[in-house]
Tab-separated table of N, CA and C in Angstrom:
chain	number	residue	atom	x	y	z
A	1	UNK	N	3.961	-1.480	-16.795
A	1	UNK	CA	4.554	-2.204	-15.726
A	1	UNK	C	5.553	-3.051	-15.675
A	2	UNK	N	6.317	-3.443	-14.646
A	2	UNK	CA	7.497	-4.118	-15.145
A	2	UNK	C	7.044	-5.030	-14.284
A	3	UNK	N	7.393	-6.199	-14.276
A	3	UNK	CA	7.424	-7.532	-14.069
A	3	UNK	C	8.455	-8.604	-13.872
A	4	UNK	N	8.716	-9.052	-12.584
A	4	UNK	CA	9.980	-10.299	-12.361
A	4	UNK	C	9.417	-11.130	-11.699
A	5	UNK	N	9.671	-12.236	-11.887
A	5	UNK	CA	9.306	-13.273	-11.168
A	5	UNK	C	10.869	-13.977	-10.816
A	6	UNK	N	10.967	-14.707	-9.581
A	6	UNK	CA	12.224	-15.536	-9.275
A	6	UNK	C	11.828	-16.995	-9.752
A	7	UNK	N	13.144	-17.603	-10.055
A	7	UNK	CA	13.017	-18.999	-10.458
A	7	UNK	C	12.430	-19.594	-9.451
A	8	UNK	N	11.523	-20.826	-9.967
A	8	UNK	CA	11.275	-21.962	-9.104
A	8	UNK	C	11.974	-22.167	-7.636
A	9	UNK	N	11.524	-21.945	-6.509
A	9	UNK	CA	12.252	-22.230	-5.115
A	9	UNK	C	13.332	-21.401	-5.219
A	10	UNK	N	13.568	-20.241	-5.611
A	10	UNK	CA	14.350	-19.429	-5.173
A	10	UNK	C	13.903	-17.941	-4.809
A	11	UNK	N	14.499	-17.087	-4.225
A	11	UNK	CA	14.327	-15.585	-3.932
A	11	UNK	C	14.985	-14.646	-4.994
A	12	UNK	N	14.484	-13.417	-5.137
A	12	UNK	CA	15.145	-12.331	-5.936
A	12	UNK	C	16.060	-12.102	-5.141
A	13	UNK	N	17.280	-11.750	-5.530
A	13	UNK	CA	18.570	-10.941	-4.792
A	13	UNK	C	18.144	-9.478	-4.460
A	14	UNK	N	19.020	-8.935	-3.522
A	14	UNK	CA	18.627	-7.564	-3.718
A	14	UNK	C	19.130	-6.613	-4.827
A	15	UNK	N	20.064	-7.216	-5.401
A	15	UNK	CA	20.553	-6.342	-6.727
A	15	UNK	C	19.226	-6.316	-7.729
A	16	UNK	N	18.813	-7.418	-8.029
A	16	UNK	CA	17.656	-7.771	-8.905
A	16	UNK	C	16.579	-6.847	-8.506
A	17	UNK	N	16.183	-6.623	-7.248
A	17	UNK	CA	15.119	-5.731	-6.724
A	17	UNK	C	15.272	-4.359	-7.046
A	18	UNK	N	16.625	-4.047	-6.515
A	18	UNK	CA	16.918	-2.908	-6.830
A	18	UNK	C	17.208	-2.358	-8.329
A	19	UNK	N	17.409	-2.787	-9.209
A	19	UNK	CA	17.378	-2.793	-10.635
A	19	UNK	C	16.324	-2.795	-11.091
A	20	UNK	N	15.075	-3.619	-10.522
A	20	UNK	CA	13.689	-3.440	-10.891
A	20	UNK	C	12.927	-2.366	-10.457
A	21	UNK	N	13.062	-2.135	-9.218
A	21	UNK	CA	12.713	-0.763	-8.866
A	21	UNK	C	13.366	0.521	-9.567
A	22	UNK	N	14.294	0.453	-9.803
A	22	UNK	CA	14.870	1.436	-10.328
A	22	UNK	C	14.627	1.717	-11.895
A	23	UNK	N	14.339	0.795	-12.522
A	23	UNK	CA	13.742	0.620	-14.071
A	23	UNK	C	12.388	1.318	-13.843
A	24	UNK	N	11.432	0.925	-12.931
A	24	UNK	CA	10.120	1.710	-12.781
A	24	UNK	C	9.896	2.758	-12.201
A	25	UNK	N	10.786	2.989	-11.281
A	25	UNK	CA	10.431	4.207	-10.680
A	25	UNK	C	11.505	5.671	-10.635
A	26	UNK	N	12.760	5.636	-10.997
A	26	UNK	CA	13.535	6.193	-11.249
A	26	UNK	C	13.215	7.277	-11.876
A	27	UNK	N	13.152	8.766	-11.517
A	27	UNK	CA	13.131	9.540	-12.620
A	27	UNK	C	11.295	9.994	-13.023
A	28	UNK	N	10.585	9.068	-12.619
A	28	UNK	CA	9.125	8.931	-13.387
A	28	UNK	C	8.309	9.791	-12.463
A	29	UNK	N	8.569	10.325	-11.350
A	29	UNK	CA	7.683	11.192	-10.357
A	29	UNK	C	8.119	12.541	-9.834
A	30	UNK	N	9.012	12.804	-10.595
A	30	UNK	CA	9.954	14.315	-10.496
A	30	UNK	C	9.081	15.317	-10.135
A	31	UNK	N	8.882	15.950	-9.356
A	31	UNK	CA	7.976	16.945	-8.427
A	31	UNK	C	6.703	16.724	-8.458
A	32	UNK	N	6.283	15.538	-8.139
A	32	UNK	CA	5.236	15.262	-8.048
A	32	UNK	C	4.608	14.658	-6.613
A	33	UNK	N	3.509	14.574	-6.224
A	33	UNK	CA	3.008	13.985	-4.966
A	33	UNK	C	2.847	12.550	-5.253
A	34	UNK	N	3.421	11.694	-4.296
A	34	UNK	CA	3.257	10.388	-4.256
A	34	UNK	C	3.183	10.090	-2.773
A	35	UNK	N	1.975	8.944	-2.862
A	35	UNK	CA	1.696	8.231	-1.580
A	35	UNK	C	1.833	6.753	-2.038
A	36	UNK	N	2.718	6.122	-1.050
A	36	UNK	CA	2.973	4.745	-1.230
A	36	UNK	C	1.907	3.966	-0.305
A	37	UNK	N	1.281	3.034	-0.685
A	37	UNK	CA	0.437	2.283	0.547
A	37	UNK	C	0.968	0.955	0.726
A	38	UNK	N	1.433	0.847	1.870
A	38	UNK	CA	2.213	-0.314	2.625
A	38	UNK	C	1.577	-1.238	3.366
A	39	UNK	N	1.639	-2.521	3.801
A	39	UNK	CA	1.118	-3.304	4.588
A	39	UNK	C	1.538	-3.080	6.049
A	40	UNK	N	0.822	-3.465	7.035
A	40	UNK	CA	1.037	-3.400	8.524
A	40	UNK	C	2.022	-4.868	8.740
A	41	UNK	N	2.115	-4.980	9.895
A	41	UNK	CA	3.273	-5.918	10.489
A	41	UNK	C	2.614	-7.339	10.333
A	42	UNK	N	1.149	-7.516	9.781
A	42	UNK	CA	0.388	-8.820	9.616
A	42	UNK	C	1.009	-9.621	8.287
A	43	UNK	N	1.588	-8.625	7.418
A	43	UNK	CA	1.894	-9.208	6.279
A	43	UNK	C	3.203	-9.534	5.855
A	44	UNK	N	3.799	-10.356	5.078
A	44	UNK	CA	5.369	-10.398	5.251
A	44	UNK	C	5.856	-10.112	3.911
A	45	UNK	N	6.851	-9.293	4.228
A	45	UNK	CA	7.510	-8.465	3.227
A	45	UNK	C	8.721	-7.797	3.557
A	46	UNK	N	9.675	-7.685	2.871
A	46	UNK	CA	10.589	-7.296	3.359
A	46	UNK	C	10.941	-5.660	3.337
A	47	UNK	N	9.921	-4.868	4.025
A	47	UNK	CA	9.675	-3.716	4.233
A	47	UNK	C	10.650	-2.596	4.372
A	48	UNK	N	11.480	-2.954	5.388
A	48	UNK	CA	12.586	-2.156	5.487
A	48	UNK	C	13.548	-1.939	4.546
A	49	UNK	N	14.038	-3.004	3.729
A	49	UNK	CA	14.815	-2.875	2.610
A	49	UNK	C	14.025	-2.091	1.621
A	50	UNK	N	12.484	-2.456	1.301
A	50	UNK	CA	12.313	-1.601	0.207
A	50	UNK	C	11.758	-0.308	0.503
A	51	UNK	N	11.508	-0.039	1.650
A	51	UNK	CA	11.117	1.657	2.083
A	51	UNK	C	12.491	2.329	2.027
A	52	UNK	N	13.589	1.987	2.157
A	52	UNK	CA	14.917	2.444	1.815
A	52	UNK	C	15.112	2.543	0.384
A	53	UNK	N	15.106	1.469	-0.109
A	53	UNK	CA	15.236	1.884	-1.721
A	53	UNK	C	14.287	2.777	-2.511
A	54	UNK	N	13.062	2.801	-2.022
A	54	UNK	CA	12.241	3.179	-2.704
A	54	UNK	C	12.102	5.294	-2.608
A	55	UNK	N	12.583	5.058	-1.146
A	55	UNK	CA	12.868	6.696	-0.654
A	55	UNK	C	13.987	7.182	-1.507
A	56	UNK	N	15.062	6.280	-1.655
A	56	UNK	CA	16.336	6.671	-2.524
A	56	UNK	C	16.041	7.130	-3.820
A	57	UNK	N	14.917	6.186	-4.402
A	57	UNK	CA	14.638	6.312	-5.642
A	57	UNK	C	13.496	7.301	-6.007
A	58	UNK	N	12.915	7.955	-4.984
A	58	UNK	CA	11.801	8.858	-5.190
A	58	UNK	C	12.157	10.196	-4.768
A	59	UNK	N	13.663	10.389	-4.430
A	59	UNK	CA	14.102	11.757	-3.802
A	59	UNK	C	13.821	12.737	-4.635
A	60	UNK	N	13.204	12.757	-5.660
A	60	UNK	CA	13.293	14.027	-6.530
A	60	UNK	C	11.349	14.205	-6.365
A	61	UNK	N	10.667	13.399	-5.573
A	61	UNK	CA	9.253	13.861	-5.549
A	61	UNK	C	9.417	15.181	-4.717
A	62	UNK	N	7.988	15.824	-5.229
A	62	UNK	CA	7.497	17.040	-4.351
A	62	UNK	C	7.039	16.966	-2.790
A	63	UNK	N	6.598	15.324	-2.981
A	63	UNK	CA	6.089	15.092	-1.173
A	63	UNK	C	6.327	13.389	-1.468
A	64	UNK	N	6.754	12.961	-0.730
A	64	UNK	CA	6.641	11.409	-0.536
A	64	UNK	C	6.044	11.202	0.976
A	65	UNK	N	5.086	10.361	0.902
A	65	UNK	CA	4.334	9.777	2.080
A	65	UNK	C	4.036	8.098	2.102
A	66	UNK	N	4.081	7.470	2.763
A	66	UNK	CA	3.866	5.861	3.074
A	66	UNK	C	2.667	6.021	4.024
A	67	UNK	N	1.533	5.301	3.510
A	67	UNK	CA	0.435	5.429	4.391
A	67	UNK	C	0.237	3.451	4.592
A	68	UNK	N	0.153	3.161	5.978
A	68	UNK	CA	-0.283	1.767	6.229
A	68	UNK	C	-1.463	1.269	6.222
A	69	UNK	N	-1.575	0.477	5.465
A	69	UNK	CA	-3.030	-0.206	4.922
A	69	UNK	C	-3.592	-0.977	6.130
A	70	UNK	N	-4.131	-0.537	6.853
A	70	UNK	CA	-4.238	-1.269	8.324
A	70	UNK	C	-5.222	-2.410	8.335
A	71	UNK	N	-6.072	-2.295	7.214
A	71	UNK	CA	-7.425	-3.256	7.387
A	71	UNK	C	-8.053	-2.589	8.439
A	72	UNK	N	-8.311	-3.648	9.389
A	72	UNK	CA	-9.043	-3.194	10.668
A	72	UNK	C	-8.355	-3.232	11.957
A	73	UNK	N	-6.997	-3.388	11.605
A	73	UNK	CA	-6.044	-3.302	12.795
A	73	UNK	C	-5.895	-1.836	13.227
A	74	UNK	N	-5.451	-1.817	14.658
A	74	UNK	CA	-5.576	-0.677	15.470
A	74	UNK	C	-4.157	0.201	14.624
A	75	UNK	N	-4.401	1.683	14.721
A	75	UNK	CA	-3.188	2.582	14.153
A	75	UNK	C	-2.274	2.204	15.035
A	76	UNK	N	-0.985	2.597	14.366
A	76	UNK	CA	0.712	2.540	15.109
A	76	UNK	C	1.175	3.612	15.369
A	77	UNK	N	1.869	3.582	16.630
A	77	UNK	CA	2.337	4.618	17.243
A	77	UNK	C	3.718	5.128	16.371
A	78	UNK	N	4.071	6.303	16.368
A	78	UNK	CA	5.128	6.533	15.751
A	78	UNK	C	6.422	5.737	15.849
A	79	UNK	N	6.777	5.338	17.115
A	79	UNK	CA	7.763	4.303	17.306
A	79	UNK	C	7.429	3.148	16.402
A	80	UNK	N	6.179	2.312	16.394
A	80	UNK	CA	5.936	1.439	15.377
A	80	UNK	C	5.835	1.572	13.988
A	81	UNK	N	5.549	2.765	13.849
A	81	UNK	CA	5.834	3.040	12.396
A	81	UNK	C	7.131	2.983	11.856
A	82	UNK	N	8.133	3.597	12.587
A	82	UNK	CA	9.580	3.587	12.459
A	82	UNK	C	10.126	2.176	12.433
A	83	UNK	N	9.735	1.265	13.535
A	83	UNK	CA	9.865	-0.151	13.333
A	83	UNK	C	9.528	-0.748	12.121
A	84	UNK	N	8.184	-0.621	11.785
A	84	UNK	CA	7.871	-1.075	10.395
A	84	UNK	C	8.619	-1.072	9.276
A	85	UNK	N	9.172	0.205	8.894
A	85	UNK	CA	9.802	0.522	8.201
A	85	UNK	C	11.401	0.609	8.066
A	86	UNK	N	11.794	-0.172	9.412
A	86	UNK	CA	13.241	-0.377	9.767
A	86	UNK	C	14.079	1.189	10.180
A	87	UNK	N	13.263	1.811	10.366
A	87	UNK	CA	14.292	3.145	10.803
A	87	UNK	C	14.181	3.480	12.514
A	88	UNK	N	15.323	4.141	13.049
A	88	UNK	CA	15.377	4.546	14.099
A	88	UNK	C	14.184	5.716	14.487
A	89	UNK	N	14.213	6.315	15.507
A	89	UNK	CA	13.445	7.539	15.914
A	89	UNK	C	14.263	8.839	15.157
A	90	UNK	N	15.656	8.078	15.487
A	90	UNK	CA	16.738	9.292	15.262
A	90	UNK	C	16.684	9.708	13.821
A	91	UNK	N	16.894	8.540	13.008
A	91	UNK	CA	16.646	8.712	11.596
A	91	UNK	C	15.503	9.193	10.899
A	92	UNK	N	14.388	9.067	11.929
A	92	UNK	CA	12.934	9.609	11.145
A	92	UNK	C	13.104	11.133	11.560
A	93	UNK	N	13.606	11.655	12.728
A	93	UNK	CA	13.595	13.102	12.803
A	93	UNK	C	15.175	13.804	12.037
A	94	UNK	N	15.645	12.885	11.179
A	94	UNK	CA	17.173	13.520	10.510
A	94	UNK	C	16.825	12.979	9.076
A	95	UNK	N	17.257	11.715	8.489
A	95	UNK	CA	17.503	11.607	7.327
A	95	UNK	C	16.081	11.159	6.728
A	96	UNK	N	14.794	10.650	7.524
A	96	UNK	CA	13.528	10.610	6.783
A	96	UNK	C	12.705	11.822	7.096
A	97	UNK	N	12.928	12.794	7.798
A	97	UNK	CA	12.190	13.626	8.285
A	97	UNK	C	11.127	14.460	7.243
A	98	UNK	N	11.704	14.225	5.836
A	98	UNK	CA	10.898	14.764	4.837
A	98	UNK	C	9.748	13.691	4.118
A	99	UNK	N	9.952	12.139	4.865
A	99	UNK	CA	9.205	11.296	4.225
A	99	UNK	C	7.823	11.351	5.408
A	100	UNK	N	6.718	11.313	5.197
A	100	UNK	CA	5.344	11.012	5.697
A	100	UNK	C	5.419	9.653	5.906
A	101	UNK	N	4.916	9.311	7.287
A	101	UNK	CA	4.594	7.815	7.706
A	101	UNK	C	3.050	8.141	8.308
A	102	UNK	N	2.123	7.490	7.361
A	102	UNK	CA	0.991	7.843	7.934
A	102	UNK	C	-0.103	6.816	8.340
A	103	UNK	N	-1.114	6.649	8.760
A	103	UNK	CA	-1.991	5.223	9.439
A	103	UNK	C	-3.436	5.684	8.392
A	104	UNK	N	-3.597	4.580	8.108
A	104	UNK	CA	-4.948	4.849	7.424
A	104	UNK	C	-6.208	4.705	8.350
A	105	UNK	N	-6.717	5.982	8.623
A	105	UNK	CA	-7.637	5.896	9.593
A	105	UNK	C	-9.425	5.178	9.084
A	106	UNK	N	-9.224	3.920	9.036
A	106	UNK	CA	-10.398	3.073	8.381
A	106	UNK	C	-11.641	3.391	9.626
A	107	UNK	N	-11.196	3.806	10.485
A	107	UNK	CA	-12.375	3.799	11.776
A	107	UNK	C	-12.756	5.057	11.873
A	108	UNK	N	-12.621	5.888	10.851
A	108	UNK	CA	-13.143	7.638	10.849
A	108	UNK	C	-14.018	7.767	9.674
A	109	UNK	N	-15.044	8.016	9.871
A	109	UNK	CA	-15.961	7.886	8.837
A	109	UNK	C	-15.775	9.254	7.786
A	110	UNK	N	-15.292	10.120	8.748
A	110	UNK	CA	-15.092	11.626	8.269
A	110	UNK	C	-13.731	11.591	7.304
A	111	UNK	N	-13.155	10.473	7.156
A	111	UNK	CA	-11.779	10.746	6.197
A	111	UNK	C	-11.822	9.556	5.011
A	112	UNK	N	-13.165	9.099	5.010
A	112	UNK	CA	-13.455	8.283	3.804
A	112	UNK	C	-14.378	8.908	2.878
A	113	UNK	N	-14.216	8.879	1.298
A	113	UNK	CA	-15.154	9.580	0.713
A	113	UNK	C	-15.372	8.277	-0.641
A	114	UNK	N	-16.649	8.355	-0.970
A	114	UNK	CA	-17.048	7.070	-1.543
A	114	UNK	C	-16.793	7.399	-3.042
A	115	UNK	N	-16.470	6.183	-3.961
A	115	UNK	CA	-15.581	6.743	-5.213
A	115	UNK	C	-16.380	5.871	-6.021
A	116	UNK	N	-17.432	4.807	-5.668
A	116	UNK	CA	-18.432	4.126	-6.725
A	116	UNK	C	-19.105	3.133	-5.615
A	117	UNK	N	-19.738	2.297	-6.602
A	117	UNK	CA	-20.356	1.379	-6.003
A	117	UNK	C	-20.142	-0.132	-6.895
A	118	UNK	N	-20.031	-1.334	-5.924
A	118	UNK	CA	-19.838	-2.440	-6.762
A	118	UNK	C	-21.141	-3.120	-6.982
A	119	UNK	N	-21.873	-3.477	-7.819
A	119	UNK	CA	-23.013	-3.925	-8.110
A	119	UNK	C	-23.069	-5.457	-7.394
A	120	UNK	N	-24.049	-5.640	-6.639
A	120	UNK	CA	-24.169	-7.116	-6.671
A	120	UNK	C	-24.219	-8.141	-7.570
A	121	UNK	N	-24.705	-8.096	-8.733
A	121	UNK	CA	-24.398	-8.672	-9.803
A	121	UNK	C	-23.068	-8.915	-10.250
A	122	UNK	N	-22.204	-7.998	-10.390
A	122	UNK	CA	-20.866	-7.980	-10.635
A	122	UNK	C	-20.101	-9.158	-9.379
A	123	UNK	N	-20.517	-8.825	-8.027
A	123	UNK	CA	-19.981	-9.318	-6.928
A	123	UNK	C	-20.499	-11.288	-7.098
A	124	UNK	N	-21.503	-11.411	-7.496
A	124	UNK	CA	-22.130	-12.360	-7.663
A	124	UNK	C	-21.147	-13.153	-9.135
A	125	UNK	N	-21.134	-12.592	-9.911
A	125	UNK	CA	-20.145	-13.073	-10.981
A	125	UNK	C	-18.604	-13.210	-10.767
A	126	UNK	N	-18.015	-12.437	-9.936
A	126	UNK	CA	-16.784	-12.829	-9.632
A	126	UNK	C	-16.698	-14.013	-8.888
A	127	UNK	N	-17.548	-14.110	-7.638
A	127	UNK	CA	-17.222	-14.895	-6.681
A	127	UNK	C	-18.130	-16.538	-7.531
A	128	UNK	N	-18.766	-16.211	-8.318
A	128	UNK	CA	-19.099	-17.555	-8.886
A	128	UNK	C	-19.808	-18.352	-7.766
A	129	UNK	N	-19.597	-19.617	-7.838
A	129	UNK	CA	-20.456	-20.806	-6.916
A	129	UNK	C	-20.240	-20.471	-5.513
A	130	UNK	N	-18.838	-19.272	-5.191
A	130	UNK	CA	-18.969	-19.290	-3.701
A	130	UNK	C	-19.794	-18.163	-3.154
A	131	UNK	N	-20.257	-17.409	-4.199
A	131	UNK	CA	-21.382	-16.434	-3.807
A	131	UNK	C	-22.808	-17.075	-3.030
A	132	UNK	N	-22.907	-16.264	-1.823
A	132	UNK	CA	-24.093	-16.885	-1.204
A	132	UNK	C	-24.991	-15.820	-0.996
A	133	UNK	N	-26.062	-15.415	-0.880
A	133	UNK	CA	-27.312	-14.459	-0.537
A	133	UNK	C	-27.034	-13.773	0.631
A	134	UNK	N	-26.250	-14.085	1.777
A	134	UNK	CA	-25.987	-13.674	2.779
A	134	UNK	C	-25.278	-12.331	2.685
A	135	UNK	N	-24.287	-12.417	1.660
A	135	UNK	CA	-23.248	-11.736	1.270
A	135	UNK	C	-23.924	-10.162	1.217
A	136	UNK	N	-25.170	-10.022	0.442
A	136	UNK	CA	-25.862	-8.817	0.553
A	136	UNK	C	-25.946	-8.428	-0.782
A	137	UNK	N	-26.163	-7.008	-1.004
A	137	UNK	CA	-26.627	-6.592	-1.954
A	137	UNK	C	-25.051	-5.707	-2.922
A	138	UNK	N	-25.626	-4.605	-3.290
A	138	UNK	CA	-24.345	-3.513	-3.578
A	138	UNK	C	-23.474	-3.029	-2.634
A	139	UNK	N	-22.270	-3.060	-2.987
A	139	UNK	CA	-21.427	-2.447	-1.858
A	139	UNK	C	-20.691	-1.497	-2.540
A	140	UNK	N	-20.768	-0.240	-1.390
A	140	UNK	CA	-20.497	1.215	-1.892
A	140	UNK	C	-18.909	1.008	-1.413
A	141	UNK	N	-18.094	1.608	-2.467
A	141	UNK	CA	-16.734	1.434	-2.210
A	141	UNK	C	-16.175	2.922	-1.788
A	142	UNK	N	-15.354	3.036	-0.703
A	142	UNK	CA	-14.896	4.118	-0.148
A	142	UNK	C	-13.199	4.032	0.228
A	143	UNK	N	-12.935	4.922	-0.160
A	143	UNK	CA	-11.513	5.287	0.142
A	143	UNK	C	-11.066	6.548	0.905
A	144	UNK	N	-9.946	6.393	1.391
A	144	UNK	CA	-9.087	7.380	2.333
A	144	UNK	C	-9.180	8.774	1.560
A	145	UNK	N	-10.021	9.478	1.886
A	145	UNK	CA	-9.972	10.827	0.838
A	145	UNK	C	-8.303	11.544	0.816
A	146	UNK	N	-7.430	11.103	1.472
A	146	UNK	CA	-6.061	11.775	1.369
A	146	UNK	C	-5.670	11.279	0.308
A	147	UNK	N	-5.872	10.474	-0.548
A	147	UNK	CA	-5.327	9.800	-1.809
A	147	UNK	C	-5.692	10.711	-2.630
A	148	UNK	N	-6.617	11.437	-2.394
A	148	UNK	CA	-6.932	12.470	-3.775
A	148	UNK	C	-6.079	13.556	-3.559
A	149	UNK	N	-5.202	13.606	-2.545
A	149	UNK	CA	-4.316	14.860	-2.584
A	149	UNK	C	-2.993	14.681	-3.379
A	150	UNK	N	-3.125	13.384	-4.117
A	150	UNK	CA	-1.524	12.972	-4.287
A	150	UNK	C	-1.651	12.761	-6.011
A	151	UNK	N	-0.573	13.049	-6.787
A	151	UNK	CA	-0.563	12.816	-7.925
A	151	UNK	C	-0.311	11.202	-8.342
A	152	UNK	N	0.146	10.481	-7.627
A	152	UNK	CA	0.224	9.240	-7.891
A	152	UNK	C	0.243	8.325	-6.621
A	153	UNK	N	-0.578	7.113	-6.449
A	153	UNK	CA	-0.548	6.490	-5.834
A	153	UNK	C	0.062	5.108	-5.915
A	154	UNK	N	1.005	4.347	-5.244
A	154	UNK	CA	1.775	3.243	-5.624
A	154	UNK	C	1.539	2.456	-4.385
A	155	UNK	N	1.277	0.789	-4.747
A	155	UNK	CA	1.032	0.039	-4.155
A	155	UNK	C	2.155	-0.973	-3.872
A	156	UNK	N	2.484	-0.688	-2.371
A	156	UNK	CA	3.730	-1.827	-2.261
A	156	UNK	C	3.400	-2.950	-1.527
A	157	UNK	N	3.545	-4.086	-1.818
A	157	UNK	CA	3.082	-5.176	-0.610
A	157	UNK	C	2.492	-6.201	-1.658
A	158	UNK	N	2.107	-7.500	-0.895
A	158	UNK	CA	1.547	-8.165	-1.083
A	158	UNK	C	-0.121	-8.177	-0.678
A	159	UNK	N	-0.473	-7.231	-1.623
A	159	UNK	CA	-1.978	-6.837	-1.678
A	159	UNK	C	-2.803	-6.932	-2.670
A	160	UNK	N	-3.580	-7.852	-2.448
A	160	UNK	CA	-4.477	-8.532	-3.825
A	160	UNK	C	-6.031	-8.155	-3.512
A	161	UNK	N	-6.720	-7.725	-4.794
A	161	UNK	CA	-7.929	-7.485	-4.992
A	161	UNK	C	-8.741	-8.822	-4.245
A	162	UNK	N	-9.922	-8.406	-3.443
A	162	UNK	CA	-10.686	-9.372	-2.771
A	162	UNK	C	-12.238	-9.160	-3.143
A	163	UNK	N	-12.754	-10.388	-3.937
A	163	UNK	CA	-13.973	-9.789	-4.442
A	163	UNK	C	-15.173	-9.542	-3.467
A	164	UNK	N	-14.828	-9.947	-2.532
A	164	UNK	CA	-16.233	-9.571	-1.307
A	164	UNK	C	-15.756	-8.371	-0.406
A	165	UNK	N	-14.707	-8.281	0.210
A	165	UNK	CA	-14.271	-7.121	1.098
A	165	UNK	C	-13.382	-6.312	0.729
A	166	UNK	N	-12.981	-5.869	-0.325
A	166	UNK	CA	-11.773	-4.624	-0.652
A	166	UNK	C	-10.622	-5.598	-1.022
A	167	UNK	N	-9.736	-4.832	-0.094
A	167	UNK	CA	-8.437	-5.493	-0.384
A	167	UNK	C	-8.099	-6.376	0.589
A	168	UNK	N	-7.136	-7.827	0.214
A	168	UNK	CA	-6.845	-8.536	1.281
A	168	UNK	C	-5.212	-9.135	0.839
A	169	UNK	N	-4.551	-9.313	2.063
A	169	UNK	CA	-3.291	-9.881	1.920
A	169	UNK	C	-3.385	-11.223	1.821
A	170	UNK	N	-4.372	-12.161	1.927
A	170	UNK	CA	-4.516	-13.112	1.786
A	170	UNK	C	-6.094	-13.861	2.152
A	171	UNK	N	-6.263	-14.918	2.203
A	171	UNK	CA	-7.818	-15.833	2.374
A	171	UNK	C	-8.346	-14.998	3.759
A	172	UNK	N	-9.474	-14.870	3.772
A	172	UNK	CA	-10.450	-14.610	5.038
A	172	UNK	C	-10.838	-15.782	5.682
């Protein structure tokens, strides 16, 4: 894992971000099927810049798709998907025609598959004093079965594990 942190009260500049992405991605996924999970419009991230950089660095993949982690938000239209990643509809049909832009179908049970169970005892342990009996028992963990069709899944964005509801970009 490559980790870089901006100095206090400063942002990373574009060149530093490019170099860091290149160090971690360039040539690592040649001829592989790669899915990049990205946040929707409710999370703050320079997604248009990062999308273009990642597509350029992952040019040698066999398949490259970006799936929007919608949470429980509505699916995005093709125009909104393009807007989210900062490309025009014309660029989508030309420069980026080889890149998949997908919505996570969180509301379609047929596309979800279970991968395990998070036991209540573990949830209690993680939550500590914040745990309350109304949170229920064991939690079945389901993912979009499309993920199983890829060699690698990359998470891009301010996505953090959430001990009660899966993944979250912030406090609930």
